[in-house]
PDB file of N, CA and C in Angstrom:
ATOM      1  N   MET A   1      19.678   5.274  24.969  1.00 72.00           N
ATOM      2  CA  MET A   1      18.977   6.203  24.121  1.00 72.00           C
ATOM      3  C   MET A   1      18.339   7.187  24.751  1.00 72.00           C
ATOM      4  N   GLY A   2      18.152   7.884  24.000  1.00 84.00           N
ATOM      5  CA  GLY A   2      16.907   9.114  23.711  1.00 84.00           C
ATOM      6  C   GLY A   2      15.973   9.486  24.127  1.00 84.00           C
ATOM      7  N   LYS A   3      15.774  10.904  24.894  1.00 89.00           N
ATOM      8  CA  LYS A   3      14.157  10.722  25.421  1.00 89.00           C
ATOM      9  C   LYS A   3      13.646  11.011  24.068  1.00 89.00           C
ATOM     10  N   ARG A   4      13.351  11.221  23.069  1.00 90.00           N
ATOM     11  CA  ARG A   4      12.374  11.864  21.694  1.00 90.00           C
ATOM     12  C   ARG A   4      12.304   9.850  21.174  1.00 90.00           C
ATOM     13  N   ASN A   5      13.875   8.358  20.975  1.00 92.00           N
ATOM     14  CA  ASN A   5      13.614   7.885  20.786  1.00 92.00           C
ATOM     15  C   ASN A   5      13.190   7.390  21.415  1.00 92.00           C
ATOM     16  N   GLY A   6      13.188   6.833  22.838  1.00 92.00           N
ATOM     17  CA  GLY A   6      12.062   6.007  23.535  1.00 92.00           C
ATOM     18  C   GLY A   6      10.357   6.406  24.044  1.00 92.00           C
ATOM     19  N   LEU A   7       9.966   7.646  23.526  1.00 94.00           N
ATOM     20  CA  LEU A   7       8.885   8.181  23.243  1.00 94.00           C
ATOM     21  C   LEU A   7       8.780   7.467  21.787  1.00 94.00           C
ATOM     22  N   LEU A   8       9.398   7.749  21.333  1.00 94.00           N
ATOM     23  CA  LEU A   8       8.728   7.281  19.493  1.00 94.00           C
ATOM     24  C   LEU A   8       8.747   5.743  19.716  1.00 94.00           C
ATOM     25  N   LEU A   9       8.837   4.799  21.018  1.00 95.00           N
ATOM     26  CA  LEU A   9       9.157   3.491  20.823  1.00 95.00           C
ATOM     27  C   LEU A   9       7.782   2.724  21.539  1.00 95.00           C
ATOM     28  N   MET A  10       7.806   3.916  22.227  1.00 95.00           N
ATOM     29  CA  MET A  10       6.652   3.884  23.289  1.00 95.00           C
ATOM     30  C   MET A  10       4.998   3.515  22.039  1.00 95.00           C
ATOM     31  N   LEU A  11       5.334   5.230  21.542  1.00 95.00           N
ATOM     32  CA  LEU A  11       3.863   5.275  20.036  1.00 95.00           C
ATOM     33  C   LEU A  11       4.071   4.212  19.275  1.00 95.00           C
ATOM     34  N   ALA A  12       5.012   3.378  19.189  1.00 94.00           N
ATOM     35  CA  ALA A  12       4.126   2.783  18.218  1.00 94.00           C
ATOM     36  C   ALA A  12       4.292   0.539  18.878  1.00 94.00           C
ATOM     37  N   LEU A  13       4.777   2.150  19.616  1.00 94.00           N
ATOM     38  CA  LEU A  13       4.050  -0.004  20.740  1.00 94.00           C
ATOM     39  C   LEU A  13       2.618  -0.197  20.764  1.00 94.00           C
ATOM     40  N   LEU A  14       2.105   1.333  21.531  1.00 93.00           N
ATOM     41  CA  LEU A  14       0.824   1.642  21.477  1.00 93.00           C
ATOM     42  C   LEU A  14      -0.445   1.365  20.478  1.00 93.00           C
ATOM     43  N   LEU A  15       0.409   2.179  19.333  1.00 92.00           N
ATOM     44  CA  LEU A  15      -0.118   1.528  17.737  1.00 92.00           C
ATOM     45  C   LEU A  15      -0.479   0.295  17.506  1.00 92.00           C
ATOM     46  N   VAL A  16       0.923  -0.477  18.141  1.00 89.00           N
ATOM     47  CA  VAL A  16       0.789  -2.369  17.606  1.00 89.00           C
ATOM     48  C   VAL A  16      -0.044  -2.971  18.319  1.00 89.00           C
ATOM     49  N   LEU A  17      -1.026  -2.134  20.196  1.00 89.00           N
ATOM     50  CA  LEU A  17      -1.127  -3.220  20.714  1.00 89.00           C
ATOM     51  C   LEU A  17      -2.508  -2.955  21.221  1.00 89.00           C
ATOM     52  N   ILE A  18      -2.719  -1.429  20.933  1.00 86.00           N
ATOM     53  CA  ILE A  18      -4.249  -0.876  21.040  1.00 86.00           C
ATOM     54  C   ILE A  18      -4.954  -1.753  20.685  1.00 86.00           C
ATOM     55  N   PRO A  19      -5.273  -1.864  19.450  1.00 78.00           N
ATOM     56  CA  PRO A  19      -5.624  -2.698  18.488  1.00 78.00           C
ATOM     57  C   PRO A  19      -5.897  -3.945  18.956  1.00 78.00           C
ATOM     58  N   LEU A  20      -4.828  -4.412  18.879  1.00 78.00           N
ATOM     59  CA  LEU A  20      -5.007  -6.513  19.459  1.00 78.00           C
ATOM     60  C   LEU A  20      -6.811  -6.773  20.656  1.00 78.00           C
ATOM     61  N   GLY A  21      -6.556  -5.281  21.439  1.00 76.00           N
ATOM     62  CA  GLY A  21      -6.643  -5.118  22.718  1.00 76.00           C
ATOM     63  C   GLY A  21      -8.946  -5.096  22.685  1.00 76.00           C
ATOM     64  N   ILE A  22      -9.050  -3.897  21.316  1.00 73.00           N
ATOM     65  CA  ILE A  22      -9.868  -3.636  21.311  1.00 73.00           C
ATOM     66  C   ILE A  22     -11.508  -5.158  20.854  1.00 73.00           C
ATOM     67  N   ASP A  23     -12.573  -5.089  21.233  1.00 68.00           N
ATOM     68  CA  ASP A  23     -12.724  -6.480  20.881  1.00 68.00           C
ATOM     69  C   ASP A  23     -14.747  -4.984  20.214  1.00 68.00           C
ATOM     70  N   PHE A  24     -14.083  -5.393  18.564  1.00 65.00           N
ATOM     71  CA  PHE A  24     -14.499  -5.592  17.637  1.00 65.00           C
ATOM     72  C   PHE A  24     -15.622  -5.733  17.320  1.00 65.00           C
ATOM     73  N   ASP A  25     -16.307  -7.258  17.434  1.00 63.00           N
ATOM     74  CA  ASP A  25     -17.647  -7.698  17.533  1.00 63.00           C
ATOM     75  C   ASP A  25     -18.304  -8.731  18.363  1.00 63.00           C
ATOM     76  N   ASP A  26     -19.099  -8.617  18.901  1.00 63.00           N
ATOM     77  CA  ASP A  26     -18.994  -9.574  19.903  1.00 63.00           C
ATOM     78  C   ASP A  26     -19.843 -11.161  19.027  1.00 63.00           C
ATOM     79  N   ASN A  27     -20.674 -11.075  17.612  1.00 66.00           N
ATOM     80  CA  ASN A  27     -21.598 -11.073  17.013  1.00 66.00           C
ATOM     81  C   ASN A  27     -21.150 -12.949  16.345  1.00 66.00           C
ATOM     82  N   GLY A  28     -19.819 -12.573  16.423  1.00 60.00           N
ATOM     83  CA  GLY A  28     -19.188 -13.878  15.379  1.00 60.00           C
ATOM     84  C   GLY A  28     -18.114 -13.140  14.387  1.00 60.00           C
ATOM     85  N   HIS A  29     -18.519 -12.235  13.681  1.00 64.00           N
ATOM     86  CA  HIS A  29     -17.983 -12.178  12.942  1.00 64.00           C
ATOM     87  C   HIS A  29     -16.863 -11.189  12.568  1.00 64.00           C
ATOM     88  N   GLU A  30     -15.963 -11.619  11.309  1.00 64.00           N
ATOM     89  CA  GLU A  30     -14.247 -11.694  11.648  1.00 64.00           C
ATOM     90  C   GLU A  30     -14.992 -10.199  11.269  1.00 64.00           C
ATOM     91  N   PRO A  31     -14.359  -8.904  12.800  1.00 64.00           N
ATOM     92  CA  PRO A  31     -13.802  -7.708  12.112  1.00 64.00           C
ATOM     93  C   PRO A  31     -13.175  -7.063  11.472  1.00 64.00           C
ATOM     94  N   PHE A  32     -11.879  -7.415  10.388  1.00 66.00           N
ATOM     95  CA  PHE A  32     -11.865  -7.020   9.019  1.00 66.00           C
ATOM     96  C   PHE A  32     -11.889  -7.524   7.862  1.00 66.00           C
ATOM     97  N   ALA A  33     -13.350  -8.202   7.761  1.00 68.00           N
ATOM     98  CA  ALA A  33     -13.775  -9.050   6.308  1.00 68.00           C
ATOM     99  C   ALA A  33     -13.546  -7.960   5.234  1.00 68.00           C
ATOM    100  N   GLY A  34     -13.080  -8.351   3.956  1.00 74.00           N
ATOM    101  CA  GLY A  34     -13.024  -7.570   3.220  1.00 74.00           C
ATOM    102  C   GLY A  34     -13.962  -6.835   2.303  1.00 74.00           C
ATOM    103  N   ALA A  35     -14.364  -5.879   1.717  1.00 79.00           N
ATOM    104  CA  ALA A  35     -16.004  -5.838   0.696  1.00 79.00           C
ATOM    105  C   ALA A  35     -16.764  -6.977   0.291  1.00 79.00           C
ATOM    106  N   ASP A  36     -15.365  -7.898  -0.207  1.00 79.00           N
ATOM    107  CA  ASP A  36     -15.962  -9.101  -1.370  1.00 79.00           C
ATOM    108  C   ASP A  36     -17.007  -9.491   0.072  1.00 79.00           C
ATOM    109  N   ALA A  37     -16.596 -10.199   0.844  1.00 78.00           N
ATOM    110  CA  ALA A  37     -16.873 -11.037   1.976  1.00 78.00           C
ATOM    111  C   ALA A  37     -17.994 -10.419   2.454  1.00 78.00           C
ATOM    112  N   GLN A  38     -18.145  -8.882   2.654  1.00 83.00           N
ATOM    113  CA  GLN A  38     -19.426  -8.044   3.012  1.00 83.00           C
ATOM    114  C   GLN A  38     -20.909  -7.845   1.795  1.00 83.00           C
ATOM    115  N   ALA A  39     -20.285  -7.587   0.308  1.00 87.00           N
ATOM    116  CA  ALA A  39     -20.620  -8.110  -0.023  1.00 87.00           C
ATOM    117  C   ALA A  39     -22.135  -8.578   0.125  1.00 87.00           C
ATOM    118  N   GLU A  40     -21.241  -9.730  -0.179  1.00 86.00           N
ATOM    119  CA  GLU A  40     -21.604 -11.390  -0.092  1.00 86.00           C
ATOM    120  C   GLU A  40     -22.833 -11.482   0.568  1.00 86.00           C
ATOM    121  N   GLY A  41     -21.983 -11.124   1.906  1.00 86.00           N
ATOM    122  CA  GLY A  41     -23.262 -10.894   3.123  1.00 86.00           C
ATOM    123  C   GLY A  41     -24.190 -10.429   2.594  1.00 86.00           C
ATOM    124  N   VAL A  42     -24.414  -9.031   2.216  1.00 90.00           N
ATOM    125  CA  VAL A  42     -25.167  -7.683   2.203  1.00 90.00           C
ATOM    126  C   VAL A  42     -25.971  -8.637   1.181  1.00 90.00           C
ATOM    127  N   ILE A  43     -25.690  -9.430  -0.088  1.00 91.00           N
ATOM    128  CA  ILE A  43     -26.596 -10.249  -0.853  1.00 91.00           C
ATOM    129  C   ILE A  43     -27.336 -11.745  -0.492  1.00 91.00           C
ATOM    130  N   GLN A  44     -26.897 -12.188   0.276  1.00 90.00           N
ATOM    131  CA  GLN A  44     -28.078 -13.646   1.217  1.00 90.00           C
ATOM    132  C   GLN A  44     -28.018 -12.267   2.263  1.00 90.00           C
ATOM    133  N   ASP A  45     -28.482 -11.879   2.909  1.00 92.00           N
ATOM    134  CA  ASP A  45     -29.466 -11.079   3.634  1.00 92.00           C
ATOM    135  C   ASP A  45     -30.717 -11.034   2.587  1.00 92.00           C
ATOM    136  N   LEU A  46     -30.613  -9.715   1.295  1.00 93.00           N
ATOM    137  CA  LEU A  46     -31.268  -9.450   0.351  1.00 93.00           C
ATOM    138  C   LEU A  46     -31.675 -10.447   0.161  1.00 93.00           C
ATOM    139  N   ALA A  47     -31.057 -11.609  -0.904  1.00 91.00           N
ATOM    140  CA  ALA A  47     -31.503 -11.998  -2.015  1.00 91.00           C
ATOM    141  C   ALA A  47     -31.461 -13.714  -1.624  1.00 91.00           C
ATOM    142  N   PRO A  48     -32.281 -14.012  -1.245  1.00 89.00           N
ATOM    143  CA  PRO A  48     -30.645 -15.372  -0.555  1.00 89.00           C
ATOM    144  C   PRO A  48     -31.292 -16.646  -1.408  1.00 89.00           C
ATOM    145  N   ASP A  49     -32.736 -16.968  -2.462  1.00 92.00           N
ATOM    146  CA  ASP A  49     -31.685 -18.285  -3.440  1.00 92.00           C
ATOM    147  C   ASP A  49     -30.602 -16.923  -4.726  1.00 92.00           C
ATOM    148  N   TYR A  50     -30.346 -15.883  -4.809  1.00 89.00           N
ATOM    149  CA  TYR A  50     -29.657 -15.651  -5.967  1.00 89.00           C
ATOM    150  C   TYR A  50     -28.858 -16.553  -6.006  1.00 89.00           C
ATOM    151  N   GLN A  51     -27.900 -16.220  -7.003  1.00 88.00           N
ATOM    152  CA  GLN A  51     -27.323 -17.386  -7.700  1.00 88.00           C
ATOM    153  C   GLN A  51     -26.241 -16.382  -8.405  1.00 88.00           C
ATOM    154  N   PRO A  52     -25.309 -17.191  -8.647  1.00 84.00           N
ATOM    155  CA  PRO A  52     -24.654 -15.879  -9.423  1.00 84.00           C
ATOM    156  C   PRO A  52     -23.632 -16.299 -10.501  1.00 84.00           C
ATOM    157  N   TRP A  53     -23.656 -15.160 -11.368  1.00 87.00           N
ATOM    158  CA  TRP A  53     -23.544 -15.623 -13.123  1.00 87.00           C
ATOM    159  C   TRP A  53     -22.564 -16.532 -13.260  1.00 87.00           C
ATOM    160  N   PHE A  54     -21.237 -16.052 -12.763  1.00 85.00           N
ATOM    161  CA  PHE A  54     -20.318 -17.356 -12.936  1.00 85.00           C
ATOM    162  C   PHE A  54     -19.522 -16.842 -11.851  1.00 85.00           C
ATOM    163  N   THR A  55     -18.938 -18.147 -11.568  1.00 85.00           N
ATOM    164  CA  THR A  55     -17.169 -18.600 -10.800  1.00 85.00           C
ATOM    165  C   THR A  55     -16.318 -18.188 -11.039  1.00 85.00           C
ATOM    166  N   SER A  56     -15.117 -18.827 -10.204  1.00 83.00           N
ATOM    167  CA  SER A  56     -13.676 -17.880 -10.680  1.00 83.00           C
ATOM    168  C   SER A  56     -13.093 -19.167 -11.054  1.00 83.00           C
ATOM    169  N   PHE A  57     -12.601 -18.871 -12.226  1.00 86.00           N
ATOM    170  CA  PHE A  57     -11.774 -20.339 -12.993  1.00 86.00           C
ATOM    171  C   PHE A  57     -10.846 -20.461 -12.382  1.00 86.00           C
ATOM    172  N   TRP A  58      -9.950 -19.766 -11.281  1.00 85.00           N
ATOM    173  CA  TRP A  58      -8.912 -20.191 -10.351  1.00 85.00           C
ATOM    174  C   TRP A  58      -9.464 -19.539  -8.239  1.00 85.00           C
ATOM    175  N   GLU A  59      -9.537 -20.483  -7.456  1.00 84.00           N
ATOM    176  CA  GLU A  59      -9.649 -19.997  -6.355  1.00 84.00           C
ATOM    177  C   GLU A  59      -7.469 -19.872  -6.205  1.00 84.00           C
ATOM    178  N   PRO A  60      -6.885 -19.449  -4.884  1.00 83.00           N
ATOM    179  CA  PRO A  60      -6.093 -20.410  -4.645  1.00 83.00           C
ATOM    180  C   PRO A  60      -6.266 -21.000  -3.272  1.00 83.00           C
ATOM    181  N   PRO A  61      -5.643 -21.563  -3.176  1.00 86.00           N
ATOM    182  CA  PRO A  61      -5.582 -22.509  -2.372  1.00 86.00           C
ATOM    183  C   PRO A  61      -5.655 -21.750  -0.559  1.00 86.00           C
ATOM    184  N   GLY A  62      -5.715 -21.280  -0.515  1.00 83.00           N
ATOM    185  CA  GLY A  62      -5.574 -21.116   1.401  1.00 83.00           C
ATOM    186  C   GLY A  62      -5.599 -18.891   1.410  1.00 83.00           C
ATOM    187  N   GLY A  63      -6.525 -18.393   2.678  1.00 81.00           N
ATOM    188  CA  GLY A  63      -5.582 -17.508   2.732  1.00 81.00           C
ATOM    189  C   GLY A  63      -5.010 -16.855   2.804  1.00 81.00           C
ATOM    190  N   GLU A  64      -3.655 -17.911   3.772  1.00 87.00           N
ATOM    191  CA  GLU A  64      -2.712 -17.479   3.221  1.00 87.00           C
ATOM    192  C   GLU A  64      -1.954 -17.217   2.049  1.00 87.00           C
ATOM    193  N   MET A  65      -2.812 -18.001   1.132  1.00 90.00           N
ATOM    194  CA  MET A  65      -1.363 -18.429  -0.868  1.00 90.00           C
ATOM    195  C   MET A  65      -2.795 -16.499  -1.138  1.00 90.00           C
ATOM    196  N   GLU A  66      -3.654 -16.243  -1.034  1.00 86.00           N
ATOM    197  CA  GLU A  66      -3.753 -15.069  -1.112  1.00 86.00           C
ATOM    198  C   GLU A  66      -3.872 -14.076  -0.408  1.00 86.00           C
ATOM    199  N   SER A  67      -3.300 -14.320   0.641  1.00 89.00           N
ATOM    200  CA  SER A  67      -2.567 -12.897   0.978  1.00 89.00           C
ATOM    201  C   SER A  67      -1.029 -12.542   0.622  1.00 89.00           C
ATOM    202  N   LEU A  68      -0.620 -13.820   0.406  1.00 92.00           N
ATOM    203  CA  LEU A  68       0.718 -13.295  -0.580  1.00 92.00           C
ATOM    204  C   LEU A  68       1.168 -13.589  -1.723  1.00 92.00           C
ATOM    205  N   LEU A  69       0.133 -13.411  -3.038  1.00 93.00           N
ATOM    206  CA  LEU A  69      -0.841 -12.491  -4.068  1.00 93.00           C
ATOM    207  C   LEU A  69      -1.329 -11.184  -3.861  1.00 93.00           C
ATOM    208  N   PHE A  70      -1.613 -10.734  -2.497  1.00 92.00           N
ATOM    209  CA  PHE A  70      -1.761  -9.752  -2.796  1.00 92.00           C
ATOM    210  C   PHE A  70      -0.842  -8.829  -2.219  1.00 92.00           C
ATOM    211  N   ALA A  71       0.199  -9.589  -2.149  1.00 95.00           N
ATOM    212  CA  ALA A  71       1.619  -8.543  -0.621  1.00 95.00           C
ATOM    213  C   ALA A  71       2.243  -8.872  -2.336  1.00 95.00           C
ATOM    214  N   VAL A  72       2.575  -9.375  -3.582  1.00 97.00           N
ATOM    215  CA  VAL A  72       2.953  -9.043  -3.696  1.00 97.00           C
ATOM    216  C   VAL A  72       2.809  -8.675  -5.188  1.00 97.00           C
ATOM    217  N   GLN A  73       1.237  -8.878  -5.099  1.00 97.00           N
ATOM    218  CA  GLN A  73       0.669  -7.300  -6.426  1.00 97.00           C
ATOM    219  C   GLN A  73       0.987  -5.858  -5.612  1.00 97.00           C
ATOM    220  N   ALA A  74       0.900  -5.908  -4.536  1.00 97.00           N
ATOM    221  CA  ALA A  74       1.453  -4.135  -4.239  1.00 97.00           C
ATOM    222  C   ALA A  74       3.061  -4.247  -3.204  1.00 97.00           C
ATOM    223  N   ALA A  75       3.497  -4.908  -3.277  1.00 98.00           N
ATOM    224  CA  ALA A  75       5.724  -4.842  -3.644  1.00 98.00           C
ATOM    225  C   ALA A  75       6.285  -4.394  -5.209  1.00 98.00           C
ATOM    226  N   LEU A  76       4.813  -4.911  -6.294  1.00 98.00           N
ATOM    227  CA  LEU A  76       5.205  -4.698  -7.785  1.00 98.00           C
ATOM    228  C   LEU A  76       5.293  -3.538  -8.137  1.00 98.00           C
ATOM    229  N   GLY A  77       3.885  -3.406  -6.571  1.00 97.00           N
ATOM    230  CA  GLY A  77       2.894  -1.773  -7.310  1.00 97.00           C
ATOM    231  C   GLY A  77       3.687  -1.168  -7.660  1.00 97.00           C
ATOM    232  N   ALA A  78       4.574  -0.628  -5.835  1.00 97.00           N
ATOM    233  CA  ALA A  78       4.718   0.089  -5.021  1.00 97.00           C
ATOM    234  C   ALA A  78       6.620  -0.513  -5.842  1.00 97.00           C
ATOM    235  N   GLY A  79       7.041  -1.623  -6.024  1.00 97.00           N
ATOM    236  CA  GLY A  79       8.371  -1.076  -7.178  1.00 97.00           C
ATOM    237  C   GLY A  79       8.250   0.208  -8.789  1.00 97.00           C
ATOM    238  N   PHE A  80       7.317  -0.210  -8.504  1.00 98.00           N
ATOM    239  CA  PHE A  80       7.176   0.230 -10.644  1.00 98.00           C
ATOM    240  C   PHE A  80       6.623   1.891  -9.981  1.00 98.00           C
ATOM    241  N   ILE A  81       5.691   1.971  -9.318  1.00 98.00           N
ATOM    242  CA  ILE A  81       5.627   3.460  -8.929  1.00 98.00           C
ATOM    243  C   ILE A  81       6.830   4.325  -8.169  1.00 98.00           C
ATOM    244  N   GLY A  82       8.044   3.383  -7.524  1.00 97.00           N
ATOM    245  CA  GLY A  82       8.753   4.204  -6.806  1.00 97.00           C
ATOM    246  C   GLY A  82      10.073   4.505  -8.798  1.00 97.00           C
ATOM    247  N   PHE A  83       9.957   3.175  -8.499  1.00 97.00           N
ATOM    248  CA  PHE A  83      11.175   3.246 -10.127  1.00 97.00           C
ATOM    249  C   PHE A  83      10.581   4.450 -10.778  1.00 97.00           C
ATOM    250  N   TYR A  84       9.033   4.597 -10.549  1.00 97.00           N
ATOM    251  CA  TYR A  84       8.308   5.712 -12.288  1.00 97.00           C
ATOM    252  C   TYR A  84       9.119   7.004 -11.376  1.00 97.00           C
ATOM    253  N   LEU A  85       8.906   6.507  -9.855  1.00 96.00           N
ATOM    254  CA  LEU A  85       9.255   7.996  -9.362  1.00 96.00           C
ATOM    255  C   LEU A  85      10.966   8.779  -9.780  1.00 96.00           C
ATOM    256  N   GLY A  86      11.473   7.932  -9.427  1.00 96.00           N
ATOM    257  CA  GLY A  86      12.839   7.367  -8.843  1.00 96.00           C
ATOM    258  C   GLY A  86      13.731   8.270 -10.489  1.00 96.00           C
ATOM    259  N   ARG A  87      12.807   7.814 -11.415  1.00 96.00           N
ATOM    260  CA  ARG A  87      13.715   8.078 -13.054  1.00 96.00           C
ATOM    261  C   ARG A  87      12.790   9.296 -13.438  1.00 96.00           C
ATOM    262  N   SER A  88      11.924   9.756 -13.352  1.00 94.00           N
ATOM    263  CA  SER A  88      11.516  11.523 -13.523  1.00 94.00           C
ATOM    264  C   SER A  88      12.456  12.240 -12.507  1.00 94.00           C
ATOM    265  N   TYR A  89      12.858  11.228 -11.485  1.00 92.00           N
ATOM    266  CA  TYR A  89      13.516  12.705 -10.611  1.00 92.00           C
ATOM    267  C   TYR A  89      14.800  13.346 -11.476  1.00 92.00           C
ATOM    268  N   GLU A  90      15.377  11.787 -11.908  1.00 94.00           N
ATOM    269  CA  GLU A  90      16.199  12.013 -11.935  1.00 94.00           C
ATOM    270  C   GLU A  90      16.771  13.034 -13.410  1.00 94.00           C
ATOM    271  N   ARG A  91      16.184  12.364 -14.563  1.00 92.00           N
ATOM    272  CA  ARG A  91      15.397  12.833 -15.849  1.00 92.00           C
ATOM    273  C   ARG A  91      15.266  13.936 -15.678  1.00 92.00           C
ATOM    274  N   LYS A  92      14.179  14.617 -14.479  1.00 91.00           N
ATOM    275  CA  LYS A  92      14.921  16.185 -14.539  1.00 91.00           C
ATOM    276  C   LYS A  92      16.647  16.642 -13.564  1.00 91.00           C
ATOM    277  N   HIS A  93      16.631  15.574 -12.923  1.00 90.00           N
ATOM    278  CA  HIS A  93      17.714  16.856 -12.718  1.00 90.00           C
ATOM    279  C   HIS A  93      19.661  16.370 -13.473  1.00 90.00           C
ATOM    280  N   THR A  94      19.343  15.315 -14.823  1.00 90.00           N
ATOM    281  CA  THR A  94      19.908  15.238 -15.396  1.00 90.00           C
ATOM    282  C   THR A  94      20.403  16.485 -16.343  1.00 90.00           C
ATOM    283  N   GLU A  95      18.619  17.295 -17.105  1.00 89.00           N
ATOM    284  CA  GLU A  95      18.626  17.264 -17.755  1.00 89.00           C
ATOM    285  C   GLU A  95      18.765  19.348 -17.480  1.00 89.00           C
ATOM    286  N   ALA A  96      18.520  18.983 -16.202  1.00 87.00           N
ATOM    287  CA  ALA A  96      19.400  20.577 -15.589  1.00 87.00           C
ATOM    288  C   ALA A  96      20.624  21.110 -15.892  1.00 87.00           C
ATOM    289  N   ALA A  97      21.281  20.225 -15.445  1.00 87.00           N
ATOM    290  CA  ALA A  97      22.593  19.714 -14.964  1.00 87.00           C
ATOM    291  C   ALA A  97      23.337  20.037 -16.562  1.00 87.00           C
ATOM    292  N   LYS A  98      22.583  19.798 -17.331  1.00 87.00           N
ATOM    293  CA  LYS A  98      22.693  19.287 -18.983  1.00 87.00           C
ATOM    294  C   LYS A  98      22.048  21.251 -19.496  1.00 87.00           C
ATOM    295  N   GLU A  99      21.821  21.889 -18.712  1.00 86.00           N
ATOM    296  CA  GLU A  99      21.667  23.018 -19.291  1.00 86.00           C
ATOM    297  C   GLU A  99      22.734  24.188 -18.311  1.00 86.00           C
ATOM    298  N   GLN A 100      23.248  23.305 -17.619  1.00 86.00           N
ATOM    299  CA  GLN A 100      23.806  24.490 -17.109  1.00 86.00           C
ATOM    300  C   GLN A 100      25.463  24.431 -17.009  1.00 86.00           C
ATOM    301  N   LYS A 101      25.211  23.278 -17.881  1.00 86.00           N
ATOM    302  CA  LYS A 101      26.532  23.180 -18.725  1.00 86.00           C
ATOM    303  C   LYS A 101      26.811  23.770 -19.989  1.00 86.00           C
ATOM    304  N   ALA A 102      25.650  23.629 -20.771  1.00 82.00           N
ATOM    305  CA  ALA A 102      25.700  24.410 -21.705  1.00 82.00           C
ATOM    306  C   ALA A 102      25.679  25.691 -22.265  1.00 82.00           C
ATOM    307  N   SER A 103      25.189  26.369 -21.455  1.00 77.00           N
ATOM    308  CA  SER A 103      24.742  27.882 -21.040  1.00 77.00           C
ATOM    309  C   SER A 103      26.184  28.741 -20.134  1.00 77.00           C
ATOM    310  N   PRO A 104      26.945  30.006 -20.221  1.00 66.00           N
ATOM    311  CA  PRO A 104      28.059  29.632 -19.422  1.00 66.00           C
ATOM    312  C   PRO A 104      27.197  30.895 -18.482  1.00 66.00           C
ATOM    313  N   SER A 105      28.451  30.079 -17.686  1.00 60.00           N
ATOM    314  CA  SER A 105      27.972  30.189 -15.853  1.00 60.00           C
ATOM    315  C   SER A 105      28.773  32.243 -15.784  1.00 60.00           C
ATOM    316  N   LEU A 106      27.347  32.902 -15.451  1.00 58.00           N
ATOM    317  CA  LEU A 106      27.076  33.798 -14.949  1.00 58.00           C
ATOM    318  C   LEU A 106      28.189  34.358 -14.221  1.00 58.00           C
ATOM    319  N   GLY A 107      29.278  35.575 -14.541  1.00 53.00           N
ATOM    320  CA  GLY A 107      30.848  35.737 -14.714  1.00 53.00           C
ATOM    321  C   GLY A 107      32.063  35.139 -14.873  1.00 53.00           C
ATOM    322  N   ALA A 108      31.607  34.624 -15.245  1.00 54.00           N
ATOM    323  CA  ALA A 108      32.642  34.123 -16.778  1.00 54.00           C
ATOM    324  C   ALA A 108      33.224  34.465 -17.557  1.00 54.00           C
ATOM    325  N   SER A 109      34.420  34.404 -17.833  1.00 54.00           N
ATOM    326  CA  SER A 109      35.369  35.284 -19.022  1.00 54.00           C
ATOM    327  C   SER A 109      34.767  35.045 -20.098  1.00 54.00           C
ATOM    328  N   SER A 110      34.547  35.804 -21.244  1.00 53.00           N
ATOM    329  CA  SER A 110      34.094  34.676 -22.459  1.00 53.00           C
ATOM    330  C   SER A 110      35.770  34.563 -22.957  1.00 53.00           C
ATOM    331  N   ARG A 111      36.423  33.707 -24.051  1.00 51.00           N
ATOM    332  CA  ARG A 111      38.025  33.447 -24.599  1.00 51.00           C
ATOM    333  C   ARG A 111      36.769  33.836 -26.143  1.00 51.00           C
TER     334      ARG A 111
END
């Protein structure tokens, strides 16, 4: 393995391991809580007797299922964006190639 690849591997390992060793919060709070959970906590602090207007019609059975659905949504979005960018790129190059074929090249003799 080259010196550069070894350095990149060490950097990647550090990026993975350093956050695992940092103790973010000693109060028992989840360090990477989502915005929904944080907003719920603030509402409970400001108005403990507040009742929500409505509830969700379906809630995933567990945190793993919620994470799976989020990952599927992200993958579909990334696929759509990648497809759109790829089509746009190919359309631009195809049109440029058609224009180049249609117009006679410089320096070509006419018959």
